[in-house]
Amino acid sequence: MTFTLDSNILINLVRLYPRDIFGSVWDSIEMTVASGDVCICEAVLREVHRGGDELYNWAKDLPGFMCAVSDRELLTVSEIATEHPDWVRGQLNEADPFVIAHAKAERSVVVTEENRKGPNTEDRNQKIPNIADDHGVGCIKFFDFVRGQGWQF
Ligand SMILES: [Zn+2]
């Protein structure tokens, strides 16, 4: 199984698990990237600028980490925009449909800290797991991912 990371996972890494203290967390992630099991999409790379230049440069320079967007993914993104016109609101969540589209194209699982909203939630309040459902894309949280890898720190 392969995984694609949402922006909040990378931003949390910097905030909650700084590399000078939690170096083995970062090393472990780099190993999964090297083995082709973990990636981010182009839109997430753009978004992680919010986490600072150091995070951005790390993500950009990690070989094989960033996957360029494909035409097929752009098609999924426009489908999502048609189905949920009020979901994406500017910079707040503009990468989200791309994360789902990338996972769908690669048949991978999204790792995100976003929480699923209940039924009848308005589009503008939907979260990645809700929209991912429409496209048969699974979502897990960071600790589920870590447990799945069998990591202990
Ligand atoms: Zn990828």
PDB file of C-alpha atoms and ligand atoms in Angstrom:
ATOM      1  CA  MET A   1       0.000   0.000   0.000  1.00  0.00           C
ATOM      2  CA  THR A   2       1.233   3.490  -0.821  1.00  0.00           C
ATOM      3  CA  PHE A   3       0.387   6.779   0.840  1.00  0.00           C
ATOM      4  CA  THR A   4       0.148  10.407  -0.123  1.00  0.00           C
ATOM      5  CA  LEU A   5       0.530  13.016   2.607  1.00  0.00           C
ATOM      6  CA  ASP A   6      -1.710  16.040   3.107  1.00  0.00           C
ATOM      7  CA  SER A   7      -0.116  19.403   3.899  1.00  0.00           C
ATOM      8  CA  ASN A   8      -1.178  19.243   7.547  1.00  0.00           C
ATOM      9  CA  ILE A   9       0.982  16.142   8.066  1.00  0.00           C
ATOM     10  CA  LEU A  10       4.130  17.966   6.951  1.00  0.00           C
ATOM     11  CA  ILE A  11       3.279  21.132   8.846  1.00  0.00           C
ATOM     12  CA  ASN A  12       2.640  19.069  12.001  1.00  0.00           C
ATOM     13  CA  LEU A  13       5.992  17.365  11.554  1.00  0.00           C
ATOM     14  CA  VAL A  14       7.711  20.712  11.882  1.00  0.00           C
ATOM     15  CA  ARG A  15       5.505  21.945  14.705  1.00  0.00           C
ATOM     16  CA  LEU A  16       5.183  18.788  16.801  1.00  0.00           C
ATOM     17  CA  TYR A  17       8.215  16.691  15.838  1.00  0.00           C
ATOM     18  CA  PRO A  18      11.113  19.053  15.114  1.00  0.00           C
ATOM     19  CA  ARG A  19      13.965  17.190  13.514  1.00  0.00           C
ATOM     20  CA  ASP A  20      16.587  18.153  16.107  1.00  0.00           C
ATOM     21  CA  ILE A  21      14.535  16.254  18.722  1.00  0.00           C
ATOM     22  CA  PHE A  22      12.665  13.644  16.653  1.00  0.00           C
ATOM     23  CA  GLY A  23      15.294  12.866  14.026  1.00  0.00           C
ATOM     24  CA  SER A  24      14.277   9.222  13.716  1.00  0.00           C
ATOM     25  CA  VAL A  25      10.713  10.198  12.741  1.00  0.00           C
ATOM     26  CA  TRP A  26      12.090  12.180   9.809  1.00  0.00           C
ATOM     27  CA  ASP A  27      14.605   9.456   8.920  1.00  0.00           C
ATOM     28  CA  SER A  28      11.813   6.882   8.868  1.00  0.00           C
ATOM     29  CA  ILE A  29       9.695   9.017   6.569  1.00  0.00           C
ATOM     30  CA  GLU A  30      12.648   9.534   4.264  1.00  0.00           C
ATOM     31  CA  MET A  31      13.090   5.752   4.102  1.00  0.00           C
ATOM     32  CA  THR A  32       9.491   5.227   3.019  1.00  0.00           C
ATOM     33  CA  VAL A  33       9.931   7.910   0.372  1.00  0.00           C
ATOM     34  CA  ALA A  34      13.096   6.208  -0.879  1.00  0.00           C
ATOM     35  CA  SER A  35      11.225   2.911  -1.167  1.00  0.00           C
ATOM     36  CA  GLY A  36       8.449   4.577  -3.167  1.00  0.00           C
ATOM     37  CA  ASP A  37       5.736   4.098  -0.538  1.00  0.00           C
ATOM     38  CA  VAL A  38       5.116   7.727   0.371  1.00  0.00           C
ATOM     39  CA  CYS A  39       4.737  10.878  -1.719  1.00  0.00           C
ATOM     40  CA  ILE A  40       3.130  14.294  -1.854  1.00  0.00           C
ATOM     41  CA  CYS A  41       1.419  15.925  -4.818  1.00  0.00           C
ATOM     42  CA  GLU A  42       2.577  19.156  -6.409  1.00  0.00           C
ATOM     43  CA  ALA A  43      -0.183  21.202  -4.764  1.00  0.00           C
ATOM     44  CA  VAL A  44       0.935  20.092  -1.301  1.00  0.00           C
ATOM     45  CA  LEU A  45       4.505  21.105  -2.045  1.00  0.00           C
ATOM     46  CA  ARG A  46       3.240  24.590  -2.921  1.00  0.00           C
ATOM     47  CA  GLU A  47       1.167  24.716   0.245  1.00  0.00           C
ATOM     48  CA  VAL A  48       3.931  23.685   2.652  1.00  0.00           C
ATOM     49  CA  HIS A  49       5.578  27.051   2.174  1.00  0.00           C
ATOM     50  CA  ARG A  50       3.381  27.958   5.166  1.00  0.00           C
ATOM     51  CA  GLY A  51       5.528  25.610   7.259  1.00  0.00           C
ATOM     52  CA  GLY A  52       8.611  27.672   6.421  1.00  0.00           C
ATOM     53  CA  ASP A  53      11.443  27.541   3.919  1.00  0.00           C
ATOM     54  CA  GLU A  54      13.223  24.725   5.700  1.00  0.00           C
ATOM     55  CA  LEU A  55      10.223  22.392   5.321  1.00  0.00           C
ATOM     56  CA  TYR A  56       9.670  23.472   1.738  1.00  0.00           C
ATOM     57  CA  ASN A  57      13.290  22.875   0.793  1.00  0.00           C
ATOM     58  CA  TRP A  58      13.364  19.504   2.532  1.00  0.00           C
ATOM     59  CA  ALA A  59      10.245  18.359   0.663  1.00  0.00           C
ATOM     60  CA  LYS A  60      11.431  19.788  -2.656  1.00  0.00           C
ATOM     61  CA  ASP A  61      14.894  18.235  -2.449  1.00  0.00           C
ATOM     62  CA  LEU A  62      13.840  14.781  -1.274  1.00  0.00           C
ATOM     63  CA  PRO A  63      14.219  12.581  -4.369  1.00  0.00           C
ATOM     64  CA  GLY A  64      10.962  11.016  -5.546  1.00  0.00           C
ATOM     65  CA  PHE A  65       8.826  12.727  -2.903  1.00  0.00           C
ATOM     66  CA  MET A  66       6.842  15.133  -5.083  1.00  0.00           C
ATOM     67  CA  CYS A  67       4.651  13.787  -7.870  1.00  0.00           C
ATOM     68  CA  ALA A  68       3.788  16.147 -10.717  1.00  0.00           C
ATOM     69  CA  VAL A  69       0.090  16.567 -11.458  1.00  0.00           C
ATOM     70  CA  SER A  70      -1.283  14.551 -14.394  1.00  0.00           C
ATOM     71  CA  ASP A  71      -4.109  15.340 -16.839  1.00  0.00           C
ATOM     72  CA  ARG A  72      -6.143  12.578 -15.283  1.00  0.00           C
ATOM     73  CA  GLU A  73      -5.790  14.202 -11.878  1.00  0.00           C
ATOM     74  CA  LEU A  74      -6.837  17.582 -13.270  1.00  0.00           C
ATOM     75  CA  LEU A  75      -9.963  15.880 -14.578  1.00  0.00           C
ATOM     76  CA  THR A  76     -10.773  14.556 -11.097  1.00  0.00           C
ATOM     77  CA  VAL A  77     -10.133  18.015  -9.626  1.00  0.00           C
ATOM     78  CA  SER A  78     -12.631  19.560 -12.031  1.00  0.00           C
ATOM     79  CA  GLU A  79     -15.152  16.795 -11.269  1.00  0.00           C
ATOM     80  CA  ILE A  80     -14.838  17.630  -7.583  1.00  0.00           C
ATOM     81  CA  ALA A  81     -15.318  21.333  -8.328  1.00  0.00           C
ATOM     82  CA  THR A  82     -18.519  20.498 -10.234  1.00  0.00           C
ATOM     83  CA  GLU A  83     -19.862  18.150  -7.573  1.00  0.00           C
ATOM     84  CA  HIS A  84     -18.922  20.374  -4.621  1.00  0.00           C
ATOM     85  CA  PRO A  85     -18.775  23.937  -5.946  1.00  0.00           C
ATOM     86  CA  ASP A  86     -18.582  25.527  -2.482  1.00  0.00           C
ATOM     87  CA  TRP A  87     -15.958  23.215  -1.061  1.00  0.00           C
ATOM     88  CA  VAL A  88     -12.723  24.825  -2.166  1.00  0.00           C
ATOM     89  CA  ARG A  89     -12.328  28.334  -0.797  1.00  0.00           C
ATOM     90  CA  GLY A  90      -9.144  29.937  -2.006  1.00  0.00           C
ATOM     91  CA  GLN A  91      -5.948  29.332  -0.116  1.00  0.00           C
ATOM     92  CA  LEU A  92      -7.751  27.747   2.804  1.00  0.00           C
ATOM     93  CA  ASN A  93      -7.982  24.344   1.137  1.00  0.00           C
ATOM     94  CA  GLU A  94      -7.024  24.717  -2.501  1.00  0.00           C
ATOM     95  CA  ALA A  95      -4.673  21.727  -2.394  1.00  0.00           C
ATOM     96  CA  ASP A  96      -7.327  19.353  -1.027  1.00  0.00           C
ATOM     97  CA  PRO A  97      -8.957  18.244  -4.306  1.00  0.00           C
ATOM     98  CA  PHE A  98      -5.483  17.641  -5.746  1.00  0.00           C
ATOM     99  CA  VAL A  99      -4.591  15.383  -2.815  1.00  0.00           C
ATOM    100  CA  ILE A 100      -7.700  13.281  -3.429  1.00  0.00           C
ATOM    101  CA  ALA A 101      -7.150  13.232  -7.198  1.00  0.00           C
ATOM    102  CA  HIS A 102      -3.560  12.094  -6.730  1.00  0.00           C
ATOM    103  CA  ALA A 103      -4.501   9.297  -4.342  1.00  0.00           C
ATOM    104  CA  LYS A 104      -7.209   8.173  -6.745  1.00  0.00           C
ATOM    105  CA  ALA A 105      -4.790   8.104  -9.678  1.00  0.00           C
ATOM    106  CA  GLU A 106      -2.126   6.205  -7.734  1.00  0.00           C
ATOM    107  CA  ARG A 107      -4.600   4.042  -5.795  1.00  0.00           C
ATOM    108  CA  SER A 108      -2.952   5.208  -2.626  1.00  0.00           C
ATOM    109  CA  VAL A 109      -4.292   6.211   0.774  1.00  0.00           C
ATOM    110  CA  VAL A 110      -4.402   9.833   1.969  1.00  0.00           C
ATOM    111  CA  VAL A 111      -2.715  10.564   5.291  1.00  0.00           C
ATOM    112  CA  THR A 112      -4.419  13.619   6.787  1.00  0.00           C
ATOM    113  CA  GLU A 113      -5.419  14.953  10.187  1.00  0.00           C
ATOM    114  CA  GLU A 114      -8.754  16.203   8.853  1.00  0.00           C
ATOM    115  CA  ASN A 115     -11.819  14.782  10.587  1.00  0.00           C
ATOM    116  CA  ARG A 116     -14.776  13.415   8.682  1.00  0.00           C
ATOM    117  CA  LYS A 117     -17.954  15.500   9.010  1.00  0.00           C
ATOM    118  CA  GLY A 118     -21.374  13.963   9.512  1.00  0.00           C
ATOM    119  CA  PRO A 119     -24.147  13.575   6.932  1.00  0.00           C
ATOM    120  CA  ASN A 120     -25.848  16.694   5.536  1.00  0.00           C
ATOM    121  CA  THR A 121     -22.812  18.875   6.133  1.00  0.00           C
ATOM    122  CA  GLU A 122     -22.720  21.877   3.829  1.00  0.00           C
ATOM    123  CA  ASP A 123     -20.135  21.688   1.069  1.00  0.00           C
ATOM    124  CA  ARG A 124     -18.051  24.532   2.450  1.00  0.00           C
ATOM    125  CA  ASN A 125     -17.586  22.602   5.711  1.00  0.00           C
ATOM    126  CA  GLN A 126     -16.773  19.225   4.174  1.00  0.00           C
ATOM    127  CA  LYS A 127     -13.373  17.703   4.845  1.00  0.00           C
ATOM    128  CA  ILE A 128     -11.025  15.580   2.762  1.00  0.00           C
ATOM    129  CA  PRO A 129     -12.365  12.216   4.078  1.00  0.00           C
ATOM    130  CA  ASN A 130     -15.918  13.156   3.017  1.00  0.00           C
ATOM    131  CA  ILE A 131     -15.006  14.090  -0.539  1.00  0.00           C
ATOM    132  CA  ALA A 132     -12.539  11.192  -0.789  1.00  0.00           C
ATOM    133  CA  ASP A 133     -15.453   8.805  -0.145  1.00  0.00           C
ATOM    134  CA  ASP A 134     -17.016   9.852  -3.470  1.00  0.00           C
ATOM    135  CA  HIS A 135     -13.884   8.713  -5.260  1.00  0.00           C
ATOM    136  CA  GLY A 136     -13.211   5.493  -3.387  1.00  0.00           C
ATOM    137  CA  VAL A 137     -10.133   6.988  -1.734  1.00  0.00           C
ATOM    138  CA  GLY A 138      -9.316   5.962   1.838  1.00  0.00           C
ATOM    139  CA  CYS A 139      -7.960   8.311   4.498  1.00  0.00           C
ATOM    140  CA  ILE A 140      -6.008   7.618   7.674  1.00  0.00           C
ATOM    141  CA  LYS A 141      -4.404   9.806  10.320  1.00  0.00           C
ATOM    142  CA  PHE A 142      -0.703  10.150  10.988  1.00  0.00           C
ATOM    143  CA  PHE A 143      -0.613   7.816  13.989  1.00  0.00           C
ATOM    144  CA  ASP A 144      -2.494   5.141  12.015  1.00  0.00           C
ATOM    145  CA  PHE A 145       0.125   5.477   9.330  1.00  0.00           C
ATOM    146  CA  VAL A 146       2.939   5.213  11.895  1.00  0.00           C
ATOM    147  CA  ARG A 147       1.349   2.138  13.494  1.00  0.00           C
ATOM    148  CA  GLY A 148       0.804   0.576  10.085  1.00  0.00           C
ATOM    149  CA  GLN A 149       4.508   0.970   9.372  1.00  0.00           C
ATOM    150  CA  GLY A 150       5.280  -0.669  12.708  1.00  0.00           C
ATOM    151  CA  TRP A 151       7.329   2.274  13.854  1.00  0.00           C
ATOM    152  CA  GLN A 152       8.091   2.955  17.502  1.00  0.00           C
ATOM    153  CA  PHE A 153      10.126   5.910  18.641  1.00  0.00           C
TER     154      PHE A 153
HETATM  155 ZN    ZN B   1       2.527  10.199  -5.780  1.00  0.00          ZN
END
